[in-house]
Amino acid sequence: MPSPDVYWLALRRARGVGPRTCKLLIEKFGTPEKIFQLNSDEIAAAGVPRNTARSIVEFRDFEPLEKELCELPNIGARLVKWTDADYPSNLRQIADPPPFLFVRGPAQLTDGNCIAIVGARAASDIGRRMAQRLGLELAAKGFTVVSGLARGIDGDAHQGALDAHGKTLAVLGCGVDVIYPPEHRNLAEAIIAGGGGLISELPIGMQPLAENFPTRNRILSGLCLGVVIVEAAEKSGSLITARMALEQDRQVFAVPGSPLSGKTRGSNRLLKEGAKLVECVEDVIEELAPQMIGGGRPRMAERIPVAPSEKVPTPPTSNTSARPEVVWVTQSPEDANSLEGPVDSTTTILNNLKESDKLHVDSIIESSGLNAQTVLRLLLELELEGRVTQHPGKLFSLA
């Protein structure tokens, strides 16, 4: 007699059964185990094609699925089913949610304040820096950063979140035991070690086939309140993610790029079609704020006003709505006293760097007396301004 969880895998693996059919049957009958106790006429009466109903009734290949479930603890993974309390609430709302997810790592998926950052694999240097900066600042403000572990923009978004000691989720187009691209193995391990996780609806051992990625993208966008596109060509997988986000009633953002670059034609077109323009992290947060009122801001705690020099200037055009005069940063109470004004903090960091050829980021944090998130944010800003250079091993020096 198969275990109850095996029936979940079996229902999805039966010929002709996709996510929409799974959702229809589970809503009608409650559990896959009950569905497998029905005859084909009873299943077809729920609105399922008769051939599909027969394939469910005739399914007998349970033994390999038992072995697949037994393998999960060996790779540090678990099964999260559509009816489980820890199934992502955002994802449950879409039209074709996966009936279950394989989750590798300690990540709890109940956090609804997720934002996706995706873009080109062959990204420009400035695009990659922007992705890292957005990932870092969103994670520092309590958001979970979601991306696809791909080369380029995805990898840098994950790394930015990790640099802020935040949580990030990687949605894969392969099994959670398969790391693609292989050079991101260390990044995947860091995501797990940092409290995040690798997520997939695909079987254990499934290789990264091209046809898996478009369906993967619906999970990536479905988990999130919004999707930020950083560099996308005219024919890009990121544009598929943007389209799916719109179909799921998610907000789509895009970072503008040079019209002379083919890498940004797709993201620039999204802006023409109504995507929200992103130049800084506050562009994302302000747009999504109304959606977070019901569940609270991420990591609700004291709200510390940022010093005036950090505020985003109001655009001069008269038809643009004014931004708030004060930008708020979410910060835990125990860190409140360690947040200094950016001018004094920047000077402190630069003075520390003057005293050494290269300093490790941990040394800068310790000697400056600032919290880690503030130091990481200011180092990134100084690097983008050309005043600081980052070296391998998280070493920094004056440029």
mmCIF file of C-alpha atoms in Angstrom:
data_model
loop_
_atom_site.group_PDB
_atom_site.id
_atom_site.type_symbol
_atom_site.label_atom_id
_atom_site.label_comp_id
_atom_site.label_asym_id
_atom_site.label_seq_id
_atom_site.Cartn_x
_atom_site.Cartn_y
_atom_site.Cartn_z
ATOM 1 C CA MET A 1 0.000 0.000 0.000
ATOM 2 C CA PRO A 2 1.650 3.289 -1.071
ATOM 3 C CA SER A 3 2.183 5.999 1.548
ATOM 4 C CA PRO A 4 -0.150 9.049 1.353
ATOM 5 C CA ASP A 5 2.574 11.325 -0.046
ATOM 6 C CA VAL A 6 3.257 8.927 -2.909
ATOM 7 C CA TYR A 7 -0.234 9.555 -4.246
ATOM 8 C CA TRP A 8 0.623 13.238 -4.645
ATOM 9 C CA LEU A 9 3.562 12.394 -6.898
ATOM 10 C CA ALA A 10 1.543 9.746 -8.707
ATOM 11 C CA LEU A 11 -1.314 12.111 -9.527
ATOM 12 C CA ARG A 12 1.073 14.626 -11.105
ATOM 13 C CA ARG A 13 2.953 11.896 -13.008
ATOM 14 C CA ALA A 14 -0.174 10.283 -14.464
ATOM 15 C CA ARG A 15 -0.423 10.867 -18.212
ATOM 16 C CA GLY A 16 -2.375 14.003 -19.099
ATOM 17 C CA VAL A 17 -2.471 15.434 -15.561
ATOM 18 C CA GLY A 18 -1.102 18.957 -15.261
ATOM 19 C CA PRO A 19 -1.189 21.510 -12.418
ATOM 20 C CA ARG A 20 -4.665 22.799 -13.335
ATOM 21 C CA THR A 21 -6.128 19.304 -13.360
ATOM 22 C CA CYS A 22 -4.470 18.537 -10.029
ATOM 23 C CA LYS A 23 -5.951 21.683 -8.513
ATOM 24 C CA LEU A 24 -9.405 20.848 -9.893
ATOM 25 C CA LEU A 25 -9.369 17.298 -8.508
ATOM 26 C CA ILE A 26 -7.908 18.193 -5.112
ATOM 27 C CA GLU A 27 -10.464 20.962 -4.636
ATOM 28 C CA LYS A 28 -13.208 18.468 -5.543
ATOM 29 C CA PHE A 29 -12.073 15.358 -3.660
ATOM 30 C CA GLY A 30 -9.652 16.597 -0.978
ATOM 31 C CA THR A 31 -6.561 14.397 -1.363
ATOM 32 C CA PRO A 32 -4.863 12.431 -4.167
ATOM 33 C CA GLU A 33 -5.270 9.261 -2.092
ATOM 34 C CA LYS A 34 -9.062 9.649 -2.315
ATOM 35 C CA ILE A 35 -8.810 10.376 -6.044
ATOM 36 C CA PHE A 36 -7.029 7.055 -6.666
ATOM 37 C CA GLN A 37 -9.918 5.254 -4.953
ATOM 38 C CA LEU A 38 -12.400 6.502 -7.555
ATOM 39 C CA ASN A 39 -13.333 4.952 -10.884
ATOM 40 C CA SER A 40 -12.784 6.759 -14.181
ATOM 41 C CA ASP A 41 -16.437 7.830 -14.470
ATOM 42 C CA GLU A 42 -16.326 9.549 -11.062
ATOM 43 C CA ILE A 43 -13.090 11.341 -11.962
ATOM 44 C CA ALA A 44 -14.387 12.374 -15.396
ATOM 45 C CA ALA A 45 -17.546 13.763 -13.778
ATOM 46 C CA ALA A 46 -15.368 16.390 -12.094
ATOM 47 C CA GLY A 47 -14.592 17.864 -15.521
ATOM 48 C CA VAL A 48 -11.510 15.843 -16.411
ATOM 49 C CA PRO A 49 -11.099 14.388 -19.946
ATOM 50 C CA ARG A 50 -12.018 10.704 -19.990
ATOM 51 C CA ASN A 51 -8.574 9.615 -21.268
ATOM 52 C CA THR A 52 -6.929 11.461 -18.373
ATOM 53 C CA ALA A 53 -9.352 9.899 -15.890
ATOM 54 C CA ARG A 54 -8.438 6.439 -17.176
ATOM 55 C CA SER A 55 -4.707 7.157 -16.919
ATOM 56 C CA ILE A 56 -5.166 8.013 -13.235
ATOM 57 C CA VAL A 57 -7.127 4.840 -12.514
ATOM 58 C CA GLU A 58 -4.629 2.678 -14.425
ATOM 59 C CA PHE A 59 -1.502 4.225 -12.822
ATOM 60 C CA ARG A 60 0.582 1.530 -11.115
ATOM 61 C CA ASP A 61 4.147 2.865 -11.073
ATOM 62 C CA PHE A 62 4.217 3.660 -7.332
ATOM 63 C CA GLU A 63 7.450 1.921 -6.315
ATOM 64 C CA PRO A 64 9.887 4.401 -7.968
ATOM 65 C CA LEU A 65 7.957 7.239 -6.353
ATOM 66 C CA GLU A 66 8.392 5.637 -2.915
ATOM 67 C CA LYS A 67 12.136 5.515 -3.569
ATOM 68 C CA GLU A 68 12.112 9.165 -4.639
ATOM 69 C CA LEU A 69 10.468 10.202 -1.369
ATOM 70 C CA CYS A 70 12.949 8.106 0.627
ATOM 71 C CA GLU A 71 15.794 9.936 -1.084
ATOM 72 C CA LEU A 72 14.624 13.381 0.067
ATOM 73 C CA PRO A 73 16.134 13.256 3.603
ATOM 74 C CA ASN A 74 19.461 12.143 2.122
ATOM 75 C CA ILE A 75 19.762 15.405 0.161
ATOM 76 C CA GLY A 76 18.324 17.632 2.885
ATOM 77 C CA ALA A 77 15.005 18.115 1.087
ATOM 78 C CA ARG A 78 11.332 17.752 1.927
ATOM 79 C CA LEU A 79 7.956 17.667 0.198
ATOM 80 C CA VAL A 80 5.584 20.612 0.699
ATOM 81 C CA LYS A 81 2.070 19.834 -0.534
ATOM 82 C CA TRP A 82 -0.656 22.212 -1.720
ATOM 83 C CA THR A 83 -2.771 21.428 1.351
ATOM 84 C CA ASP A 84 0.080 21.930 3.847
ATOM 85 C CA ALA A 85 0.062 24.995 6.096
ATOM 86 C CA ASP A 86 3.572 25.941 4.976
ATOM 87 C CA TYR A 87 2.728 25.938 1.256
ATOM 88 C CA PRO A 88 3.367 29.506 -0.026
ATOM 89 C CA SER A 89 0.150 31.533 0.179
ATOM 90 C CA ASN A 90 1.094 33.695 -2.814
ATOM 91 C CA LEU A 91 1.656 30.625 -4.959
ATOM 92 C CA ARG A 92 -1.609 29.000 -3.904
ATOM 93 C CA GLN A 93 -3.507 31.917 -5.480
ATOM 94 C CA ILE A 94 -2.333 31.421 -9.076
ATOM 95 C CA ALA A 95 -4.385 29.558 -11.669
ATOM 96 C CA ASP A 96 -1.956 26.643 -12.040
ATOM 97 C CA PRO A 97 -0.094 26.178 -8.748
ATOM 98 C CA PRO A 98 2.186 23.153 -8.475
ATOM 99 C CA PRO A 99 0.434 20.513 -6.349
ATOM 100 C CA PHE A 100 3.648 20.099 -4.387
ATOM 101 C CA LEU A 101 7.160 21.512 -4.137
ATOM 102 C CA PHE A 102 10.447 19.845 -3.379
ATOM 103 C CA VAL A 103 12.288 22.186 -1.010
ATOM 104 C CA ARG A 104 15.957 21.688 -0.232
ATOM 105 C CA GLY A 105 17.170 23.722 2.702
ATOM 106 C CA PRO A 106 15.633 25.192 5.867
ATOM 107 C CA ALA A 107 13.584 27.913 4.150
ATOM 108 C CA GLN A 108 10.090 28.461 5.522
ATOM 109 C CA LEU A 109 7.842 29.406 2.627
ATOM 110 C CA THR A 110 5.150 31.228 4.587
ATOM 111 C CA ASP A 111 6.816 34.626 4.116
ATOM 112 C CA GLY A 112 4.658 36.445 1.576
ATOM 113 C CA ASN A 113 7.028 39.410 1.241
ATOM 114 C CA CYS A 114 9.026 37.955 -1.645
ATOM 115 C CA ILE A 115 10.356 39.904 -4.622
ATOM 116 C CA ALA A 116 11.884 38.295 -7.707
ATOM 117 C CA ILE A 117 14.916 39.700 -9.513
ATOM 118 C CA VAL A 118 15.664 38.137 -12.899
ATOM 119 C CA GLY A 119 17.450 39.091 -16.089
ATOM 120 C CA ALA A 120 20.031 38.299 -18.711
ATOM 121 C CA ARG A 121 22.546 35.499 -18.315
ATOM 122 C CA ALA A 122 25.107 37.350 -20.454
ATOM 123 C CA ALA A 123 24.591 40.537 -18.472
ATOM 124 C CA SER A 124 26.660 43.697 -18.578
ATOM 125 C CA ASP A 125 28.827 44.683 -15.640
ATOM 126 C CA ILE A 126 26.511 47.548 -14.713
ATOM 127 C CA GLY A 127 23.476 45.243 -14.910
ATOM 128 C CA ARG A 128 25.096 42.731 -12.601
ATOM 129 C CA ARG A 129 25.999 45.453 -10.135
ATOM 130 C CA MET A 130 22.435 46.710 -10.186
ATOM 131 C CA ALA A 131 21.097 43.208 -9.525
ATOM 132 C CA GLN A 132 23.484 42.764 -6.610
ATOM 133 C CA ARG A 133 22.548 46.135 -5.195
ATOM 134 C CA LEU A 134 18.815 45.479 -5.433
ATOM 135 C CA GLY A 135 19.241 42.028 -3.894
ATOM 136 C CA LEU A 136 21.329 43.419 -1.060
ATOM 137 C CA GLU A 137 19.033 46.350 -0.241
ATOM 138 C CA LEU A 138 15.788 44.368 -0.505
ATOM 139 C CA ALA A 139 17.181 41.634 1.755
ATOM 140 C CA ALA A 140 18.518 44.237 4.190
ATOM 141 C CA LYS A 141 14.984 45.631 4.494
ATOM 142 C CA GLY A 142 13.516 42.234 5.268
ATOM 143 C CA PHE A 143 12.321 40.993 1.877
ATOM 144 C CA THR A 144 13.026 37.503 0.593
ATOM 145 C CA VAL A 145 14.815 37.714 -2.754
ATOM 146 C CA VAL A 146 13.701 35.100 -5.295
ATOM 147 C CA SER A 147 15.549 34.230 -8.483
ATOM 148 C CA GLY A 148 16.496 31.295 -10.686
ATOM 149 C CA LEU A 149 20.179 30.546 -9.827
ATOM 150 C CA ALA A 150 21.140 31.213 -13.469
ATOM 151 C CA ARG A 151 24.316 32.895 -14.606
ATOM 152 C CA GLY A 152 24.394 36.684 -14.726
ATOM 153 C CA ILE A 153 21.610 38.694 -13.112
ATOM 154 C CA ASP A 154 20.085 35.784 -11.155
ATOM 155 C CA GLY A 155 23.329 34.803 -9.480
ATOM 156 C CA ASP A 156 24.176 38.382 -8.524
ATOM 157 C CA ALA A 157 20.693 38.962 -7.057
ATOM 158 C CA HIS A 158 21.142 35.872 -4.860
ATOM 159 C CA GLN A 159 24.636 36.985 -3.862
ATOM 160 C CA GLY A 160 23.441 40.477 -2.958
ATOM 161 C CA ALA A 161 20.843 39.017 -0.604
ATOM 162 C CA LEU A 162 23.467 36.777 0.982
ATOM 163 C CA ASP A 163 25.817 39.745 1.424
ATOM 164 C CA ALA A 164 23.080 41.406 3.478
ATOM 165 C CA HIS A 165 22.700 38.225 5.561
ATOM 166 C CA GLY A 166 19.164 37.984 4.192
ATOM 167 C CA LYS A 167 17.114 35.105 2.861
ATOM 168 C CA THR A 168 16.946 34.130 -0.785
ATOM 169 C CA LEU A 169 15.125 31.360 -2.666
ATOM 170 C CA ALA A 170 16.257 29.752 -5.916
ATOM 171 C CA VAL A 171 13.531 28.278 -8.128
ATOM 172 C CA LEU A 172 15.067 25.611 -10.363
ATOM 173 C CA GLY A 173 14.249 24.222 -13.777
ATOM 174 C CA CYS A 174 15.682 20.862 -12.702
ATOM 175 C CA GLY A 175 15.566 18.610 -9.654
ATOM 176 C CA VAL A 176 16.637 20.157 -6.347
ATOM 177 C CA ASP A 177 19.570 17.721 -6.260
ATOM 178 C CA VAL A 178 20.882 19.031 -9.602
ATOM 179 C CA ILE A 179 22.779 22.325 -9.528
ATOM 180 C CA TYR A 180 22.701 24.240 -12.796
ATOM 181 C CA PRO A 181 24.902 25.903 -13.829
ATOM 182 C CA PRO A 182 27.471 23.704 -12.048
ATOM 183 C CA GLU A 183 29.696 26.681 -11.203
ATOM 184 C CA HIS A 184 26.920 27.926 -8.894
ATOM 185 C CA ARG A 185 27.284 24.961 -6.551
ATOM 186 C CA ASN A 186 28.947 27.116 -3.878
ATOM 187 C CA LEU A 187 26.254 29.749 -4.309
ATOM 188 C CA ALA A 188 23.536 27.111 -3.873
ATOM 189 C CA GLU A 189 25.207 25.838 -0.716
ATOM 190 C CA ALA A 190 25.456 29.408 0.611
ATOM 191 C CA ILE A 191 21.737 29.949 -0.050
ATOM 192 C CA ILE A 192 20.903 26.860 2.004
ATOM 193 C CA ALA A 193 23.377 27.762 4.751
ATOM 194 C CA GLY A 194 21.891 31.256 4.922
ATOM 195 C CA GLY A 195 18.423 29.968 5.781
ATOM 196 C CA GLY A 196 17.070 29.970 2.224
ATOM 197 C CA GLY A 197 16.326 27.100 -0.081
ATOM 198 C CA LEU A 198 16.234 25.517 -3.512
ATOM 199 C CA ILE A 199 12.726 24.904 -4.863
ATOM 200 C CA SER A 200 11.415 22.785 -7.728
ATOM 201 C CA GLU A 201 8.302 20.882 -8.742
ATOM 202 C CA LEU A 202 10.392 18.551 -10.912
ATOM 203 C CA PRO A 203 11.434 15.007 -9.948
ATOM 204 C CA ILE A 204 14.661 14.307 -8.126
ATOM 205 C CA GLY A 205 17.444 13.831 -10.676
ATOM 206 C CA MET A 206 15.650 15.748 -13.444
ATOM 207 C CA GLN A 207 18.196 17.496 -15.659
ATOM 208 C CA PRO A 208 17.822 21.143 -16.781
ATOM 209 C CA LEU A 209 15.909 20.670 -20.024
ATOM 210 C CA ALA A 210 14.927 23.771 -22.009
ATOM 211 C CA GLU A 211 11.208 22.992 -21.874
ATOM 212 C CA ASN A 212 11.249 23.024 -18.059
ATOM 213 C CA PHE A 213 12.184 26.675 -17.663
ATOM 214 C CA PRO A 214 9.037 28.458 -18.930
ATOM 215 C CA THR A 215 6.867 26.435 -16.532
ATOM 216 C CA ARG A 216 9.447 27.017 -13.781
ATOM 217 C CA ASN A 217 9.018 30.763 -14.297
ATOM 218 C CA ARG A 218 5.354 30.708 -13.223
ATOM 219 C CA ILE A 219 6.497 29.468 -9.802
ATOM 220 C CA LEU A 220 9.179 32.124 -9.598
ATOM 221 C CA SER A 221 6.707 34.949 -10.251
ATOM 222 C CA GLY A 222 3.859 33.281 -8.349
ATOM 223 C CA LEU A 223 5.839 33.257 -5.107
ATOM 224 C CA CYS A 224 6.307 37.011 -5.225
ATOM 225 C CA LEU A 225 4.530 40.318 -4.844
ATOM 226 C CA GLY A 226 6.424 41.639 -7.841
ATOM 227 C CA VAL A 227 9.137 40.855 -10.380
ATOM 228 C CA VAL A 228 12.068 43.144 -11.206
ATOM 229 C CA ILE A 229 13.603 42.675 -14.664
ATOM 230 C CA VAL A 230 17.252 43.748 -14.878
ATOM 231 C CA GLU A 231 18.410 43.567 -18.506
ATOM 232 C CA ALA A 232 16.389 41.446 -20.892
ATOM 233 C CA ALA A 233 16.843 41.034 -24.634
ATOM 234 C CA GLU A 234 13.888 41.107 -27.023
ATOM 235 C CA LYS A 235 13.524 37.308 -26.913
ATOM 236 C CA SER A 236 14.287 36.467 -23.338
ATOM 237 C CA GLY A 237 13.139 34.033 -20.678
ATOM 238 C CA SER A 238 12.840 37.029 -18.369
ATOM 239 C CA LEU A 239 10.068 38.387 -20.577
ATOM 240 C CA ILE A 240 8.220 35.084 -20.145
ATOM 241 C CA THR A 241 8.493 35.593 -16.397
ATOM 242 C CA ALA A 242 7.168 39.156 -16.785
ATOM 243 C CA ARG A 243 4.205 37.944 -18.852
ATOM 244 C CA MET A 244 3.380 35.267 -16.301
ATOM 245 C CA ALA A 245 3.631 37.829 -13.508
ATOM 246 C CA LEU A 246 1.078 40.013 -15.268
ATOM 247 C CA GLU A 247 -1.242 37.034 -15.742
ATOM 248 C CA GLN A 248 -0.921 36.349 -12.010
ATOM 249 C CA ASP A 249 -1.747 39.989 -11.187
ATOM 250 C CA ARG A 250 1.771 40.651 -9.911
ATOM 251 C CA GLN A 251 3.561 43.961 -10.296
ATOM 252 C CA VAL A 252 6.257 44.087 -12.992
ATOM 253 C CA PHE A 253 9.258 46.383 -12.648
ATOM 254 C CA ALA A 254 12.110 47.033 -15.069
ATOM 255 C CA VAL A 255 15.474 48.735 -14.823
ATOM 256 C CA PRO A 256 16.012 51.067 -17.810
ATOM 257 C CA GLY A 257 19.006 50.532 -20.080
ATOM 258 C CA SER A 258 20.727 52.119 -23.018
ATOM 259 C CA PRO A 259 18.704 51.947 -26.248
ATOM 260 C CA LEU A 260 21.990 51.141 -28.008
ATOM 261 C CA SER A 261 22.349 47.851 -26.137
ATOM 262 C CA GLY A 262 20.576 44.730 -27.326
ATOM 263 C CA LYS A 263 20.733 43.410 -23.760
ATOM 264 C CA THR A 264 18.089 45.895 -22.597
ATOM 265 C CA ARG A 265 15.661 46.116 -25.515
ATOM 266 C CA GLY A 266 13.252 43.712 -23.860
ATOM 267 C CA SER A 267 13.288 45.460 -20.482
ATOM 268 C CA ASN A 268 12.952 48.879 -22.147
ATOM 269 C CA ARG A 269 9.938 47.560 -24.067
ATOM 270 C CA LEU A 270 8.377 46.473 -20.783
ATOM 271 C CA LEU A 271 8.682 50.061 -19.591
ATOM 272 C CA LYS A 272 6.889 51.292 -22.716
ATOM 273 C CA GLU A 273 4.120 48.785 -22.021
ATOM 274 C CA GLY A 274 3.575 49.983 -18.464
ATOM 275 C CA ALA A 275 6.134 48.284 -16.240
ATOM 276 C CA LYS A 276 7.245 50.385 -13.276
ATOM 277 C CA LEU A 277 10.642 52.004 -13.740
ATOM 278 C CA VAL A 278 13.259 51.087 -11.142
ATOM 279 C CA GLU A 279 16.288 53.241 -10.404
ATOM 280 C CA CYS A 280 16.601 52.378 -6.714
ATOM 281 C CA VAL A 281 15.120 49.975 -4.204
ATOM 282 C CA GLU A 282 12.586 52.542 -2.951
ATOM 283 C CA ASP A 283 10.908 52.499 -6.380
ATOM 284 C CA VAL A 284 10.004 48.872 -5.692
ATOM 285 C CA ILE A 285 9.042 49.227 -2.046
ATOM 286 C CA GLU A 286 6.812 52.280 -2.505
ATOM 287 C CA GLU A 287 4.863 50.579 -5.287
ATOM 288 C CA LEU A 288 4.301 47.401 -3.272
ATOM 289 C CA ALA A 289 3.596 49.089 0.070
ATOM 290 C CA PRO A 290 -0.232 48.974 -0.317
ATOM 291 C CA GLN A 291 -0.096 45.186 -0.795
ATOM 292 C CA MET A 292 1.876 44.790 2.437
ATOM 293 C CA ILE A 293 -0.473 46.752 4.675
ATOM 294 C CA GLY A 294 -2.597 43.740 5.523
ATOM 295 C CA GLY A 295 0.336 41.532 6.453
ATOM 296 C CA GLY A 296 2.586 44.286 7.783
ATOM 297 C CA ARG A 297 5.876 45.525 6.426
ATOM 298 C CA PRO A 298 8.697 43.018 6.252
ATOM 299 C CA ARG A 299 10.401 42.496 9.595
ATOM 300 C CA MET A 300 8.137 44.974 11.388
ATOM 301 C CA ALA A 301 10.067 46.753 14.084
ATOM 302 C CA GLU A 302 11.187 50.307 14.687
ATOM 303 C CA ARG A 303 11.170 52.396 11.552
ATOM 304 C CA ILE A 304 14.241 54.579 11.346
ATOM 305 C CA PRO A 305 14.206 57.646 9.060
ATOM 306 C CA VAL A 306 17.115 57.793 6.635
ATOM 307 C CA ALA A 307 19.137 60.989 6.673
ATOM 308 C CA PRO A 308 18.140 63.621 4.062
ATOM 309 C CA SER A 309 21.086 62.959 1.747
ATOM 310 C CA GLU A 310 19.772 59.432 1.145
ATOM 311 C CA LYS A 311 16.291 60.497 0.083
ATOM 312 C CA VAL A 312 15.354 59.989 -3.537
ATOM 313 C CA PRO A 313 14.784 63.390 -5.159
ATOM 314 C CA THR A 314 11.319 64.155 -6.475
ATOM 315 C CA PRO A 315 11.375 64.183 -10.303
ATOM 316 C CA PRO A 316 10.934 67.689 -11.686
ATOM 317 C CA THR A 317 8.100 66.816 -14.087
ATOM 318 C CA SER A 318 4.782 68.195 -12.956
ATOM 319 C CA ASN A 319 2.772 65.110 -13.888
ATOM 320 C CA THR A 320 4.731 62.833 -11.535
ATOM 321 C CA SER A 321 3.357 62.246 -8.087
ATOM 322 C CA ALA A 322 5.631 63.437 -5.305
ATOM 323 C CA ARG A 323 7.516 60.905 -3.261
ATOM 324 C CA PRO A 324 7.279 60.916 0.544
ATOM 325 C CA GLU A 325 9.644 63.394 2.207
ATOM 326 C CA VAL A 326 11.018 60.677 4.480
ATOM 327 C CA VAL A 327 12.123 57.248 3.314
ATOM 328 C CA TRP A 328 11.791 54.602 6.019
ATOM 329 C CA VAL A 329 14.131 51.686 6.515
ATOM 330 C CA THR A 330 12.876 48.674 8.439
ATOM 331 C CA GLN A 331 15.312 47.728 11.157
ATOM 332 C CA SER A 332 15.178 45.625 14.281
ATOM 333 C CA PRO A 333 15.182 47.552 17.593
ATOM 334 C CA GLU A 334 18.511 46.141 18.700
ATOM 335 C CA ASP A 335 20.177 47.677 15.625
ATOM 336 C CA ALA A 336 18.559 51.093 15.991
ATOM 337 C CA ASN A 337 21.451 52.742 17.805
ATOM 338 C CA SER A 338 24.040 51.492 15.325
ATOM 339 C CA LEU A 339 22.588 53.234 12.269
ATOM 340 C CA GLU A 340 24.480 56.481 11.681
ATOM 341 C CA GLY A 341 23.967 59.193 9.143
ATOM 342 C CA PRO A 342 25.420 58.203 5.750
ATOM 343 C CA VAL A 343 27.946 61.043 5.612
ATOM 344 C CA ASP A 344 29.543 60.119 8.967
ATOM 345 C CA SER A 345 29.347 56.399 8.177
ATOM 346 C CA THR A 346 30.932 56.846 4.764
ATOM 347 C CA THR A 347 33.757 58.899 6.245
ATOM 348 C CA THR A 348 34.356 56.248 8.886
ATOM 349 C CA ILE A 349 34.659 53.513 6.273
ATOM 350 C CA LEU A 350 36.935 55.562 4.019
ATOM 351 C CA ASN A 351 39.199 56.441 6.966
ATOM 352 C CA ASN A 352 39.494 52.768 7.873
ATOM 353 C CA LEU A 353 40.456 51.906 4.302
ATOM 354 C CA LYS A 354 43.112 54.643 4.241
ATOM 355 C CA GLU A 355 44.985 52.844 7.010
ATOM 356 C CA SER A 356 45.423 49.602 5.048
ATOM 357 C CA ASP A 357 46.036 48.437 1.489
ATOM 358 C CA LYS A 358 43.127 45.972 1.693
ATOM 359 C CA LEU A 359 40.636 45.201 4.423
ATOM 360 C CA HIS A 360 38.261 42.270 4.789
ATOM 361 C CA VAL A 361 34.621 43.280 5.129
ATOM 362 C CA ASP A 362 34.466 41.760 8.630
ATOM 363 C CA SER A 363 37.366 43.979 9.719
ATOM 364 C CA ILE A 364 35.591 47.042 8.320
ATOM 365 C CA ILE A 365 32.411 46.141 10.222
ATOM 366 C CA GLU A 366 34.329 45.596 13.443
ATOM 367 C CA SER A 367 36.493 48.744 13.256
ATOM 368 C CA SER A 368 33.687 51.047 12.097
ATOM 369 C CA GLY A 369 31.248 50.094 14.836
ATOM 370 C CA LEU A 370 28.414 49.990 12.267
ATOM 371 C CA ASN A 371 26.010 47.121 11.726
ATOM 372 C CA ALA A 372 26.780 44.722 8.882
ATOM 373 C CA GLN A 373 23.871 45.788 6.673
ATOM 374 C CA THR A 374 24.908 49.454 6.802
ATOM 375 C CA VAL A 375 28.535 48.647 5.951
ATOM 376 C CA LEU A 376 27.588 46.381 3.030
ATOM 377 C CA ARG A 377 25.199 48.961 1.615
ATOM 378 C CA LEU A 378 27.723 51.816 1.869
ATOM 379 C CA LEU A 379 30.563 49.729 0.408
ATOM 380 C CA LEU A 380 28.389 48.902 -2.592
ATOM 381 C CA GLU A 381 27.502 52.570 -3.080
ATOM 382 C CA LEU A 382 31.160 53.592 -2.804
ATOM 383 C CA GLU A 383 32.102 50.899 -5.313
ATOM 384 C CA LEU A 384 29.470 52.110 -7.780
ATOM 385 C CA GLU A 385 30.776 55.662 -7.326
ATOM 386 C CA GLY A 386 34.291 54.455 -8.148
ATOM 387 C CA ARG A 387 35.726 55.359 -4.734
ATOM 388 C CA VAL A 388 36.243 51.808 -3.468
ATOM 389 C CA THR A 389 37.424 48.628 -5.211
ATOM 390 C CA GLN A 390 36.320 45.142 -4.218
ATOM 391 C CA HIS A 391 38.852 42.307 -4.524
ATOM 392 C CA PRO A 392 38.378 38.517 -4.375
ATOM 393 C CA GLY A 393 37.701 37.180 -0.896
ATOM 394 C CA LYS A 394 35.531 40.160 0.132
ATOM 395 C CA LEU A 395 38.564 42.421 0.471
ATOM 396 C CA PHE A 396 38.162 46.142 -0.139
ATOM 397 C CA SER A 397 40.545 49.024 -0.811
ATOM 398 C CA LEU A 398 40.383 52.649 -1.864
ATOM 399 C CA ALA A 399 40.094 52.902 -5.634
#
